[in-house]
mmCIF file of C-alpha atoms and ligand atoms in Angstrom:
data_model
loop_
_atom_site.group_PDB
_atom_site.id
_atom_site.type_symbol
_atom_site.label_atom_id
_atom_site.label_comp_id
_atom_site.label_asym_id
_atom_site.label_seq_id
_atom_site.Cartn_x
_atom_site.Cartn_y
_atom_site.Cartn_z
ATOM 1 C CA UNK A 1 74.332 -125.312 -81.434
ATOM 2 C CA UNK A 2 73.436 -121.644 -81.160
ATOM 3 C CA UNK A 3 69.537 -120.745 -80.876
ATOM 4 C CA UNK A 4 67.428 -117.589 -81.598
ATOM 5 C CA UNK A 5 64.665 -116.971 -79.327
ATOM 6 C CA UNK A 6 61.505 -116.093 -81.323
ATOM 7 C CA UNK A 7 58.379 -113.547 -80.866
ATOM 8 C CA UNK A 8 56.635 -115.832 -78.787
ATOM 9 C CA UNK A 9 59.635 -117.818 -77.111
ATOM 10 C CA UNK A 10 60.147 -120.641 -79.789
ATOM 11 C CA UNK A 11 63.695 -121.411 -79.418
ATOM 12 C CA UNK A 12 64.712 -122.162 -82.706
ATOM 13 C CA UNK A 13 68.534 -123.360 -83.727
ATOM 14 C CA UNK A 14 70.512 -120.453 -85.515
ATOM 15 C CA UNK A 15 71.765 -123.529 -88.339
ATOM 16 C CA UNK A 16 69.817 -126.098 -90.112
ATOM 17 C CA UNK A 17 69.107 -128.221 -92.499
ATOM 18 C CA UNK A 18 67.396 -127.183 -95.709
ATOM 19 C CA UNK A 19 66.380 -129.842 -98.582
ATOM 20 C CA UNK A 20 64.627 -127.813 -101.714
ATOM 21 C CA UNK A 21 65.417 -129.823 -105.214
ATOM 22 C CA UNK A 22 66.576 -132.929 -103.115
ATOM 23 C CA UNK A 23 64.459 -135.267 -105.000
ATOM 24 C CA UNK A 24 61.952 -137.456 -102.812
ATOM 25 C CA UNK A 25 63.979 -140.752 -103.702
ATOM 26 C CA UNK A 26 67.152 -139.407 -101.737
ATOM 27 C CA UNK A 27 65.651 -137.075 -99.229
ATOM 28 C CA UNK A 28 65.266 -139.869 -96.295
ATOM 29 C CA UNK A 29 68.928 -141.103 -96.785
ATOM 30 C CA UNK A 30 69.638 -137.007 -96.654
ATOM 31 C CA UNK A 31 67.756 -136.296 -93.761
ATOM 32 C CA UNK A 32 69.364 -139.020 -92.157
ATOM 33 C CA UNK A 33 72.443 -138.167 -92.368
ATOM 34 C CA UNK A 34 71.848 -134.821 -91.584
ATOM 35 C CA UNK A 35 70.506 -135.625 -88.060
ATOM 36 C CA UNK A 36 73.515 -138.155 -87.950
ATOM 37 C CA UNK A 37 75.703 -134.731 -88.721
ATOM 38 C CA UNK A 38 73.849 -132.556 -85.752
ATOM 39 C CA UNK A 39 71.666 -130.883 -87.471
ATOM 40 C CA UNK A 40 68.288 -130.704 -85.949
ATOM 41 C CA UNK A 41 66.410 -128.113 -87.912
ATOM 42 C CA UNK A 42 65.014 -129.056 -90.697
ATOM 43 C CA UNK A 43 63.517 -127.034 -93.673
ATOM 44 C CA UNK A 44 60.888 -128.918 -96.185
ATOM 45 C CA UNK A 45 57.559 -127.411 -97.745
ATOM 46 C CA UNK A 46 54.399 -128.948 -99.565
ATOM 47 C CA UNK A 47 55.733 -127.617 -102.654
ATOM 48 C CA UNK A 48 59.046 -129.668 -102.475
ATOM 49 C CA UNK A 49 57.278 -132.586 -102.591
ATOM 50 C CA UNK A 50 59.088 -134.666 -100.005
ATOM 51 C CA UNK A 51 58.138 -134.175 -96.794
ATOM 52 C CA UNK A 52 57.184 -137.881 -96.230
ATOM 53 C CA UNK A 53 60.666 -138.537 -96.992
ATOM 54 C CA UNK A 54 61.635 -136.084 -94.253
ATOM 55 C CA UNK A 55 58.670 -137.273 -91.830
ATOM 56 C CA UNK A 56 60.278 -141.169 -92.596
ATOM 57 C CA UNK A 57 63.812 -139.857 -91.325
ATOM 58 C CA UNK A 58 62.527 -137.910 -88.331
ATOM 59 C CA UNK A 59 60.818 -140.648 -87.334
ATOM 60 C CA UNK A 60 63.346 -143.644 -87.920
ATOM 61 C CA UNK A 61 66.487 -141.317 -85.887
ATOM 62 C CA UNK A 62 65.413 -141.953 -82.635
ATOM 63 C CA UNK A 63 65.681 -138.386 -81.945
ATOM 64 C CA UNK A 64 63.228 -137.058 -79.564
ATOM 65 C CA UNK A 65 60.544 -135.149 -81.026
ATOM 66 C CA UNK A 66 61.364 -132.325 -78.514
ATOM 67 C CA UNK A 67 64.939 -131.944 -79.942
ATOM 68 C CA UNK A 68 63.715 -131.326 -83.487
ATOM 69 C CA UNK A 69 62.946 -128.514 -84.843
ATOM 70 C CA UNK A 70 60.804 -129.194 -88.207
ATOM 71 C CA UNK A 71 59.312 -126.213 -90.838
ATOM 72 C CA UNK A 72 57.105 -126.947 -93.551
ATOM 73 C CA UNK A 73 55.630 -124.417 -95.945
ATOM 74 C CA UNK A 74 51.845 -123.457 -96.940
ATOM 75 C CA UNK A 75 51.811 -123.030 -101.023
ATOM 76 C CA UNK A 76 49.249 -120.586 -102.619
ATOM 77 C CA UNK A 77 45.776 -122.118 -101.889
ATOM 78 C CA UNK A 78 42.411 -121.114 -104.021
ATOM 79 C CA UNK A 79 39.453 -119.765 -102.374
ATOM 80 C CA UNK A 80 37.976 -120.166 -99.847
ATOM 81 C CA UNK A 81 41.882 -119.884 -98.669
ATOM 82 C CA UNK A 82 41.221 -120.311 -94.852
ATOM 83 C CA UNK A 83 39.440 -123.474 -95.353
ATOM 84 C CA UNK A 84 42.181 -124.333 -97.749
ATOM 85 C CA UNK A 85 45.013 -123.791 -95.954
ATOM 86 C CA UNK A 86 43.684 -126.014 -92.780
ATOM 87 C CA UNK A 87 43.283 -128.686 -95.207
ATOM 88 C CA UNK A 88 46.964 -128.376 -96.747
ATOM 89 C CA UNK A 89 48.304 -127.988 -93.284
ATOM 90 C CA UNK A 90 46.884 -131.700 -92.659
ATOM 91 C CA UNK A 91 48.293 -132.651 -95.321
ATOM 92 C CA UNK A 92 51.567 -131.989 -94.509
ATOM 93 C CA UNK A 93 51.244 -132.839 -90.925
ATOM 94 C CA UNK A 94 50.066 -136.370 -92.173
ATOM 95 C CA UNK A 95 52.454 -136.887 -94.869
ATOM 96 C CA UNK A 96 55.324 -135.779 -91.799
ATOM 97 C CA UNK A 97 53.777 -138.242 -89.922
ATOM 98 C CA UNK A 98 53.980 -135.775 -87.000
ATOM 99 C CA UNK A 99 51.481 -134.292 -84.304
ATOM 100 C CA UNK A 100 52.937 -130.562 -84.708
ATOM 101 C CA UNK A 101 55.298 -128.609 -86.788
ATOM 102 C CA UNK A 102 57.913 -126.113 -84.679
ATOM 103 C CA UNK A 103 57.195 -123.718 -87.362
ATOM 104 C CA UNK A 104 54.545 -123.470 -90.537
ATOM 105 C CA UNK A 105 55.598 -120.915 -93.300
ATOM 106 C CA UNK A 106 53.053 -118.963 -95.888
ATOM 107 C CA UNK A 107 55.745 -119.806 -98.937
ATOM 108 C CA UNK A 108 54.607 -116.811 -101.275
ATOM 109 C CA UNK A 109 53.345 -113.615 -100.698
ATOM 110 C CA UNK A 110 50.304 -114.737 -102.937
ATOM 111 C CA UNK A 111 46.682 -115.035 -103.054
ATOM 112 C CA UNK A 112 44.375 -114.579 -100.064
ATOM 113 C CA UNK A 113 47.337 -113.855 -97.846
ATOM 114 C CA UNK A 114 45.025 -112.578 -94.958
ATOM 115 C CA UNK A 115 42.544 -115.756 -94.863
ATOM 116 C CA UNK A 116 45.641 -117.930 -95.546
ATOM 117 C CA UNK A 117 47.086 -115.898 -92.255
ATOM 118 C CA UNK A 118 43.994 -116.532 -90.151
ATOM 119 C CA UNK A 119 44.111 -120.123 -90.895
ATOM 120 C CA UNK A 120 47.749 -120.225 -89.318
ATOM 121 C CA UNK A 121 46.403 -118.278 -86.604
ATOM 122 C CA UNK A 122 44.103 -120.856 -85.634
ATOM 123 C CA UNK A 123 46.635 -123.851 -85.987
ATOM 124 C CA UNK A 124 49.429 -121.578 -83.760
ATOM 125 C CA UNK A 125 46.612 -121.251 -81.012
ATOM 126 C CA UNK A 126 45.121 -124.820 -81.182
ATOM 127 C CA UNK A 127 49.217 -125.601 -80.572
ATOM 128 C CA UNK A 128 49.741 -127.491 -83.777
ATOM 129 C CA UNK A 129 51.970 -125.268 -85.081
ATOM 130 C CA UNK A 130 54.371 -124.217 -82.650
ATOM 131 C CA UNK A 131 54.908 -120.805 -84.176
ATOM 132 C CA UNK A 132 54.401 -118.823 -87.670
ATOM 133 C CA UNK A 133 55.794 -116.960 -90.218
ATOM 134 C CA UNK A 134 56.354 -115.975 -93.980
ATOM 135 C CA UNK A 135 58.630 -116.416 -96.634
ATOM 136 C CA UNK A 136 59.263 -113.878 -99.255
ATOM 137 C CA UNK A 137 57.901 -111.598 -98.102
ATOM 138 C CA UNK A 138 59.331 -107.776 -98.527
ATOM 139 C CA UNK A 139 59.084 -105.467 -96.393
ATOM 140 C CA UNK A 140 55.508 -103.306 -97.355
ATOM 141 C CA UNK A 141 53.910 -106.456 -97.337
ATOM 142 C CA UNK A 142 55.361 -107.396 -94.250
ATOM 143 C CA UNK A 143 54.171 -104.682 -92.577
ATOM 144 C CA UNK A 144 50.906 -104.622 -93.698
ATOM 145 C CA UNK A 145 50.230 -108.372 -92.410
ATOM 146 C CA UNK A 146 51.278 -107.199 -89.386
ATOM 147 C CA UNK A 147 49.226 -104.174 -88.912
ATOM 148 C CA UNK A 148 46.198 -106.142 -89.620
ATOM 149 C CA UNK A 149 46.626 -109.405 -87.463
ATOM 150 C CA UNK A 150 46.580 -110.529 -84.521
ATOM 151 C CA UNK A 151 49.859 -112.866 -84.786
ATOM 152 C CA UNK A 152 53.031 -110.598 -85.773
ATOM 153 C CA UNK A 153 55.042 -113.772 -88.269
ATOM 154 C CA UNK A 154 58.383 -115.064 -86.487
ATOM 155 C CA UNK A 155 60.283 -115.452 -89.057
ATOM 156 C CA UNK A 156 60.648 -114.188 -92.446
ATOM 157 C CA UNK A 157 62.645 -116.538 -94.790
ATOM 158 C CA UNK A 158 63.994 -114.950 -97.295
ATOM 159 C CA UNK A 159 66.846 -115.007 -100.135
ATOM 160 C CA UNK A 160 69.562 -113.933 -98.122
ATOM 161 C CA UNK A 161 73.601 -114.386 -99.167
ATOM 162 C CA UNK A 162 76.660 -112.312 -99.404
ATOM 163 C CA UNK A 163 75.481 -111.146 -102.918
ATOM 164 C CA UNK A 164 72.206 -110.283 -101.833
ATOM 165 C CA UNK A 165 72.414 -109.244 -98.057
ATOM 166 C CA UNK A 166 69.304 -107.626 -96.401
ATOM 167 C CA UNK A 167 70.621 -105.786 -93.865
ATOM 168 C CA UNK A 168 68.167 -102.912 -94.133
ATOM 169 C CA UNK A 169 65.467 -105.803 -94.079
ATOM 170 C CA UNK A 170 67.345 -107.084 -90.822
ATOM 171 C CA UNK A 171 66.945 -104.015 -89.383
ATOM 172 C CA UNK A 172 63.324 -103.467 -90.216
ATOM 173 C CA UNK A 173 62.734 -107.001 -89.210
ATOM 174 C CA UNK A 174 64.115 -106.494 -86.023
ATOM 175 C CA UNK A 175 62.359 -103.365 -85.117
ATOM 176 C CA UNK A 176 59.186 -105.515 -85.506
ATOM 177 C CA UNK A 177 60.105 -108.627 -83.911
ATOM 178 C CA UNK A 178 60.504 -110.971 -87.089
ATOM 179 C CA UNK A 179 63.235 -113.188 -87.174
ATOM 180 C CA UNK A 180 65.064 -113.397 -90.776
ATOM 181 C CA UNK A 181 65.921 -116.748 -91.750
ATOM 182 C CA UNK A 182 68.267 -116.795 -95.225
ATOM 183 C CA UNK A 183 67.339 -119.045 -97.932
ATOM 184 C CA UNK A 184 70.101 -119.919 -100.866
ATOM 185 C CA UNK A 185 72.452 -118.873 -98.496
ATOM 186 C CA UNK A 186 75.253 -120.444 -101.033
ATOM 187 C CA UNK A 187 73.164 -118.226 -103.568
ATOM 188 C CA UNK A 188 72.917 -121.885 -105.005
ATOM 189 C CA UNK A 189 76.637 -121.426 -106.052
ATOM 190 C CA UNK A 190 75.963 -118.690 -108.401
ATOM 191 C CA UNK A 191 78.285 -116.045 -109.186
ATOM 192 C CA UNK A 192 80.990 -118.752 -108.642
ATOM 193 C CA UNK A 193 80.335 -118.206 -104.699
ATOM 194 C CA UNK A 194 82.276 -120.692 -104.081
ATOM 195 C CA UNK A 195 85.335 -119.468 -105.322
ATOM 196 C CA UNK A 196 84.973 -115.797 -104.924
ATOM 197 C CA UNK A 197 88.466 -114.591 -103.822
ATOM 198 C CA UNK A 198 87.268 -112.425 -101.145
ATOM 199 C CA UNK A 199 85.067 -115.233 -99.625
ATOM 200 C CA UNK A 200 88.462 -117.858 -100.315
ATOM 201 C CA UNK A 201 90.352 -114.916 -98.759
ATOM 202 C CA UNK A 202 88.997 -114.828 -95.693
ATOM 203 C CA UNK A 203 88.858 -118.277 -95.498
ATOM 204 C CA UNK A 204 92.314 -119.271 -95.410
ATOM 205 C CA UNK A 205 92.796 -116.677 -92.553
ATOM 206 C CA UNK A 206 90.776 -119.297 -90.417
ATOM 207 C CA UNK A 207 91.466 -122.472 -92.125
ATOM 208 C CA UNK A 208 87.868 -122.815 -93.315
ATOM 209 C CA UNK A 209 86.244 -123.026 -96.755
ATOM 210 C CA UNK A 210 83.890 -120.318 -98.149
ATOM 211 C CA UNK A 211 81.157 -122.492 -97.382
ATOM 212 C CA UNK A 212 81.590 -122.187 -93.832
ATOM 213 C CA UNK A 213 82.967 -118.314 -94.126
ATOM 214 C CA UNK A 214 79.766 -117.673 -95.190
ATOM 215 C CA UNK A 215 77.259 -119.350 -92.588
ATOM 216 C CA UNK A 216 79.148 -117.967 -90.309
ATOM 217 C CA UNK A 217 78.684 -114.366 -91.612
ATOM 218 C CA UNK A 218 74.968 -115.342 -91.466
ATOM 219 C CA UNK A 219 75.303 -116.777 -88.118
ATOM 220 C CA UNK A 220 77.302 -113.506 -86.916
ATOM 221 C CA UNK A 221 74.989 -111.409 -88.323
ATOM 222 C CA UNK A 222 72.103 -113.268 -86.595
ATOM 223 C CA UNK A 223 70.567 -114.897 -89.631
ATOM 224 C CA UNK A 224 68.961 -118.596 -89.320
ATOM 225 C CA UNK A 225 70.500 -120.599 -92.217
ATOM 226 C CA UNK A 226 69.397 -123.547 -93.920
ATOM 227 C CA UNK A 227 72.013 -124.827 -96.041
ATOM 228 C CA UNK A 228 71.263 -127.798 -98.316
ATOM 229 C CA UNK A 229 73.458 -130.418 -99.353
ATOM 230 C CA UNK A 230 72.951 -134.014 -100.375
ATOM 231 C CA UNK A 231 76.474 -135.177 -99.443
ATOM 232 C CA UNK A 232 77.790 -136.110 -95.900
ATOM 233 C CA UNK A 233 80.646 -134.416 -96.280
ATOM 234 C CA UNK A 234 79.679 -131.390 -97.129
ATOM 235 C CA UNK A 235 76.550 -131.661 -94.277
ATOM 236 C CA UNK A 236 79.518 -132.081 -92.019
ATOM 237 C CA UNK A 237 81.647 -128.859 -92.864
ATOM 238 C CA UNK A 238 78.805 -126.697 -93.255
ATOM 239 C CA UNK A 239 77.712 -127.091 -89.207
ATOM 240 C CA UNK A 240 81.062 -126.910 -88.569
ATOM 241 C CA UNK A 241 81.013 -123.233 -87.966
ATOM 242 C CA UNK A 242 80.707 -122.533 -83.923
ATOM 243 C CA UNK A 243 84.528 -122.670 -83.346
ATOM 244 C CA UNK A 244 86.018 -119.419 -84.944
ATOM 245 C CA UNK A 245 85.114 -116.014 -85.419
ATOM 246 C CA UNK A 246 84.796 -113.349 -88.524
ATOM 247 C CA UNK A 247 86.895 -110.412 -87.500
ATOM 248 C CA UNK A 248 85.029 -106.933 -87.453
ATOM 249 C CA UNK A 249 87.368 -105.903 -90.489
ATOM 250 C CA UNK A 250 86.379 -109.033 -92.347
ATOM 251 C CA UNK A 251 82.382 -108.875 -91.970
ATOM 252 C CA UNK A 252 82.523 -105.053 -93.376
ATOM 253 C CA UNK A 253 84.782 -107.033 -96.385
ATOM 254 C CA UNK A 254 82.347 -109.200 -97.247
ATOM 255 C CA UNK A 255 79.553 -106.391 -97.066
ATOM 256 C CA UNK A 256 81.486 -105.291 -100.310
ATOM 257 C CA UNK A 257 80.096 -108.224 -102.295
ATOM 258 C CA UNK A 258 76.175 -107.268 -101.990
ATOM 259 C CA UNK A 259 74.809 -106.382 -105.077
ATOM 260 C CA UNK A 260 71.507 -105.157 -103.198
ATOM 261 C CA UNK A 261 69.254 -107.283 -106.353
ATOM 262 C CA UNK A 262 68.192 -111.088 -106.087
ATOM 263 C CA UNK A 263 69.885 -113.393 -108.020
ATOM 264 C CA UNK A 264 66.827 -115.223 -108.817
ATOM 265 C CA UNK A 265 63.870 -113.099 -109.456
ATOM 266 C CA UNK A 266 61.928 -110.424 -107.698
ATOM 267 C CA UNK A 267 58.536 -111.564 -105.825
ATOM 268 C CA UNK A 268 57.495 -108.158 -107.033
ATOM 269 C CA UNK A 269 57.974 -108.606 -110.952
ATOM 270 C CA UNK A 270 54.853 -109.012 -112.518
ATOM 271 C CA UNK A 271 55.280 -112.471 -114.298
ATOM 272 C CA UNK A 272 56.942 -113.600 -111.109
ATOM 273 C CA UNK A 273 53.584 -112.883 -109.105
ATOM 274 C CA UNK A 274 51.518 -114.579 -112.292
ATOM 275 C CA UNK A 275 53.633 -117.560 -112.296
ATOM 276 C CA UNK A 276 54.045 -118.660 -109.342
ATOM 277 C CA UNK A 277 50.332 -117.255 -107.788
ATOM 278 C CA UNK A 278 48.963 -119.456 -110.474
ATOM 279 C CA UNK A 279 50.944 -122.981 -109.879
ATOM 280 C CA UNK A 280 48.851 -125.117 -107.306
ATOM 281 C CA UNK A 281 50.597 -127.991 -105.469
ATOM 282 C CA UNK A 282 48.419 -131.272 -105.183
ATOM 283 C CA UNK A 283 47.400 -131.303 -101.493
HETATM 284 P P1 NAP B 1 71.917 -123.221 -101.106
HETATM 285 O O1 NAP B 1 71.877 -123.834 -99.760
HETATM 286 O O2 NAP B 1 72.299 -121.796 -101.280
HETATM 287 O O3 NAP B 1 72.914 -124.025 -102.058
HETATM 288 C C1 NAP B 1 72.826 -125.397 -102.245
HETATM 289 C C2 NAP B 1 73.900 -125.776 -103.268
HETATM 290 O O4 NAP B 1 75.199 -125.635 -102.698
HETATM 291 C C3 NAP B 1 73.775 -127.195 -103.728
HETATM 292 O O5 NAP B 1 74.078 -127.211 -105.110
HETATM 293 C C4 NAP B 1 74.848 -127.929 -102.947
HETATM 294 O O6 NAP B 1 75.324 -129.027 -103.700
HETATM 295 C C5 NAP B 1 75.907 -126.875 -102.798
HETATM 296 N N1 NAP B 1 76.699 -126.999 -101.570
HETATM 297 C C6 NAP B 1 76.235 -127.203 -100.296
HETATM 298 N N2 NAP B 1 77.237 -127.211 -99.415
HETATM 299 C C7 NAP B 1 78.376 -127.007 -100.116
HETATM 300 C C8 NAP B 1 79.742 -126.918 -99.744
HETATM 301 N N3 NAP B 1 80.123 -127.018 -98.471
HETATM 302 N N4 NAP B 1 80.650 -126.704 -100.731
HETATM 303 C C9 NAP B 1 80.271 -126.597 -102.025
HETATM 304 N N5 NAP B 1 78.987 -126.681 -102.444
HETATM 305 C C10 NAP B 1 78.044 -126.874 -101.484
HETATM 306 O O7 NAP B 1 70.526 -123.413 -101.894
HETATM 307 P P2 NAP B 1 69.013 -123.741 -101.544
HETATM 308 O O8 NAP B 1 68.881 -125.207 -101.343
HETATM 309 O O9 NAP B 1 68.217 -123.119 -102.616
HETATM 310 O O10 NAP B 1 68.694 -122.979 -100.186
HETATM 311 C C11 NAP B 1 68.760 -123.572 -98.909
HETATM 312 C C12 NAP B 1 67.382 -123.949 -98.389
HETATM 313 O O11 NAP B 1 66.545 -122.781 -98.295
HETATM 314 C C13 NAP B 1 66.566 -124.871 -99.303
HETATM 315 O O12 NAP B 1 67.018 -126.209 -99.272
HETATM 316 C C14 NAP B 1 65.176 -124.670 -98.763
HETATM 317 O O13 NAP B 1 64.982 -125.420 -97.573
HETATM 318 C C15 NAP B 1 65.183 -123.165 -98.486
HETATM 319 N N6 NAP B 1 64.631 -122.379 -99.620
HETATM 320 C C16 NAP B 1 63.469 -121.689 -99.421
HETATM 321 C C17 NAP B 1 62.921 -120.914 -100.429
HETATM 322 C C18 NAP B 1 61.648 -120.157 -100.178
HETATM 323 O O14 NAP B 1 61.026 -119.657 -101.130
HETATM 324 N N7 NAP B 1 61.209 -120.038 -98.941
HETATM 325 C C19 NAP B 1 63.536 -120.839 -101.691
HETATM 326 C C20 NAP B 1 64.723 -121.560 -101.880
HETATM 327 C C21 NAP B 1 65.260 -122.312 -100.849
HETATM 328 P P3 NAP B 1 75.253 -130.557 -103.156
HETATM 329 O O15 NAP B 1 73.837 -130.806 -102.689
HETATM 330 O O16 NAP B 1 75.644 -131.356 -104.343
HETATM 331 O O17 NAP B 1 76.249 -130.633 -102.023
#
């Protein structure tokens, strides 16, 4: 496995393992076999409402703790938000059943983003968190966390997939020091992804499905990626992606397919920001 080194040394591996909308019930039977599979990052949040699941796999592998990389996400806490945000982080760290997370994520762009930062401050210096970062977040807003904190985020996890690529937030994110990490790196299969004749193109060049043609665009292009999957199989193929190489000719191809919009929603639209800044997730 590949690893990126991060602001502050973290090495973190370049693939993982990422389990959004796997329901609680199946997640430790996931997890499982994802660590059985190689992976050994492994993307959960508060909001996805299954991290004991996750902790219950972690814990039951065997694996040592040093080998595992784990991420869990801060969701949009009320005032006072550094108080808050100590008190979620325990609450995730307890329902993990773990002593530190490798990496703790502020999941929106939302609310009291600087007392929410402080509070990860605090739990990156006291060691519990091993480092920090954001999610969503685009690039003014990344910039002005940084220019008015102490702790510049590692990472920045953000929708990132052939249709929507971020290469000018690569850049940016680079100049600064902030890893990007893609999330719906499969764009969830929208846009019939996974039989876009390009992507199948380029595929049967190297014997590999558009699955793995496209981590290992990410991978080439120095992106972290998370994909999610609740079947062995496909856990399998999808880390199977270290043994051949895009050609230059074929990662300019597939920089044909970006559409330069989400195919979700924009963090920036209005009744994006009011929906999602008002949900609360029971701590
Ligand atoms: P994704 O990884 O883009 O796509 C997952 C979908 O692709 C599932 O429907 C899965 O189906 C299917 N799939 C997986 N491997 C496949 C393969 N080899 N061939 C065909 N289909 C395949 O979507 P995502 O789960 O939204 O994103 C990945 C991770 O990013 C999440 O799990 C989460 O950890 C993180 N994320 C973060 C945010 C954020 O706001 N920070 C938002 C969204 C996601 P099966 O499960 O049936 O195989």
């Amino acid at each position: 496995m590949q690893h990126v080194t991060l602001n502050n040394g973290v090495e973190m591996p370049i693939l993982g393992f990422g389990v959004y909308q796997i329901p609680p019930e199946e997640t430790e039977r996931a997890v499982s076999e994802a660590l059985a599979a190689g992976y050994r990052l492994l993307d959960t949040a508060a909001a996805y409402g299954n991290e004991e699941a996750v902790g219950r796999a972690v814990r039951s592998s065997g694996i040592p703790r040093e080998d595992l990389f784990v991420t869990t996400k801060l969701w949009v806490q009320d005032a006072p938000a550094q108080e808050n945000a100590r008190r979620a982080f325990e609450t995730s760290l307890a329902k993990l059943g773990l002593d530190h997370v490798d990496l703790y994520l502020m999941h929106q762009p939302y609310g009291d983003v600087y007392g929410q930062w402080r509070a990860m401050e605090d739990l990156n210096r006291e060691g519990l968190a091993k480092a920090i970062g954001v999610a969503n977040f685009y690039p003014d807003r990344l910039i002005d966390l940084i220019l008015n904190n102490e702790i510049t985020p590692a990472v920045n996890q953000i929708e990132t997939h052939p249709f929507f690529q971020r290469a000018a937030d690569q850049d940016l994110m680079r100049e600064r020091g902030v890893q990007i990490q893609s999330w719906g790196g499969f764009a969830e299969g929208k846009n019939n992804l996974f039989t876009d004749p390009l992507l199948s193109g380029i595929g049967a060049e190297h014997g590999k499905s558009v699955a793995q043609v496209v981590l290992r665009w990410l991978v080439q292009r120095g992106v972290v990626a998370i994909p999610k999957s609740v079947r062995a199989e496909r856990m399998a193929e999808n880390i199977d992606v270290f043994d051949f190489e895009l050609t230059g000719d074929q990662m300019a191809a597939i920089t044909t397919l970006d559409t330069g919009s989400s195919l979700f929603f924009d963090h920036r639209d209005p009744a994006m920001v009011d929906w999602l800044g008002k949900r609360r997730v029971d701590a």
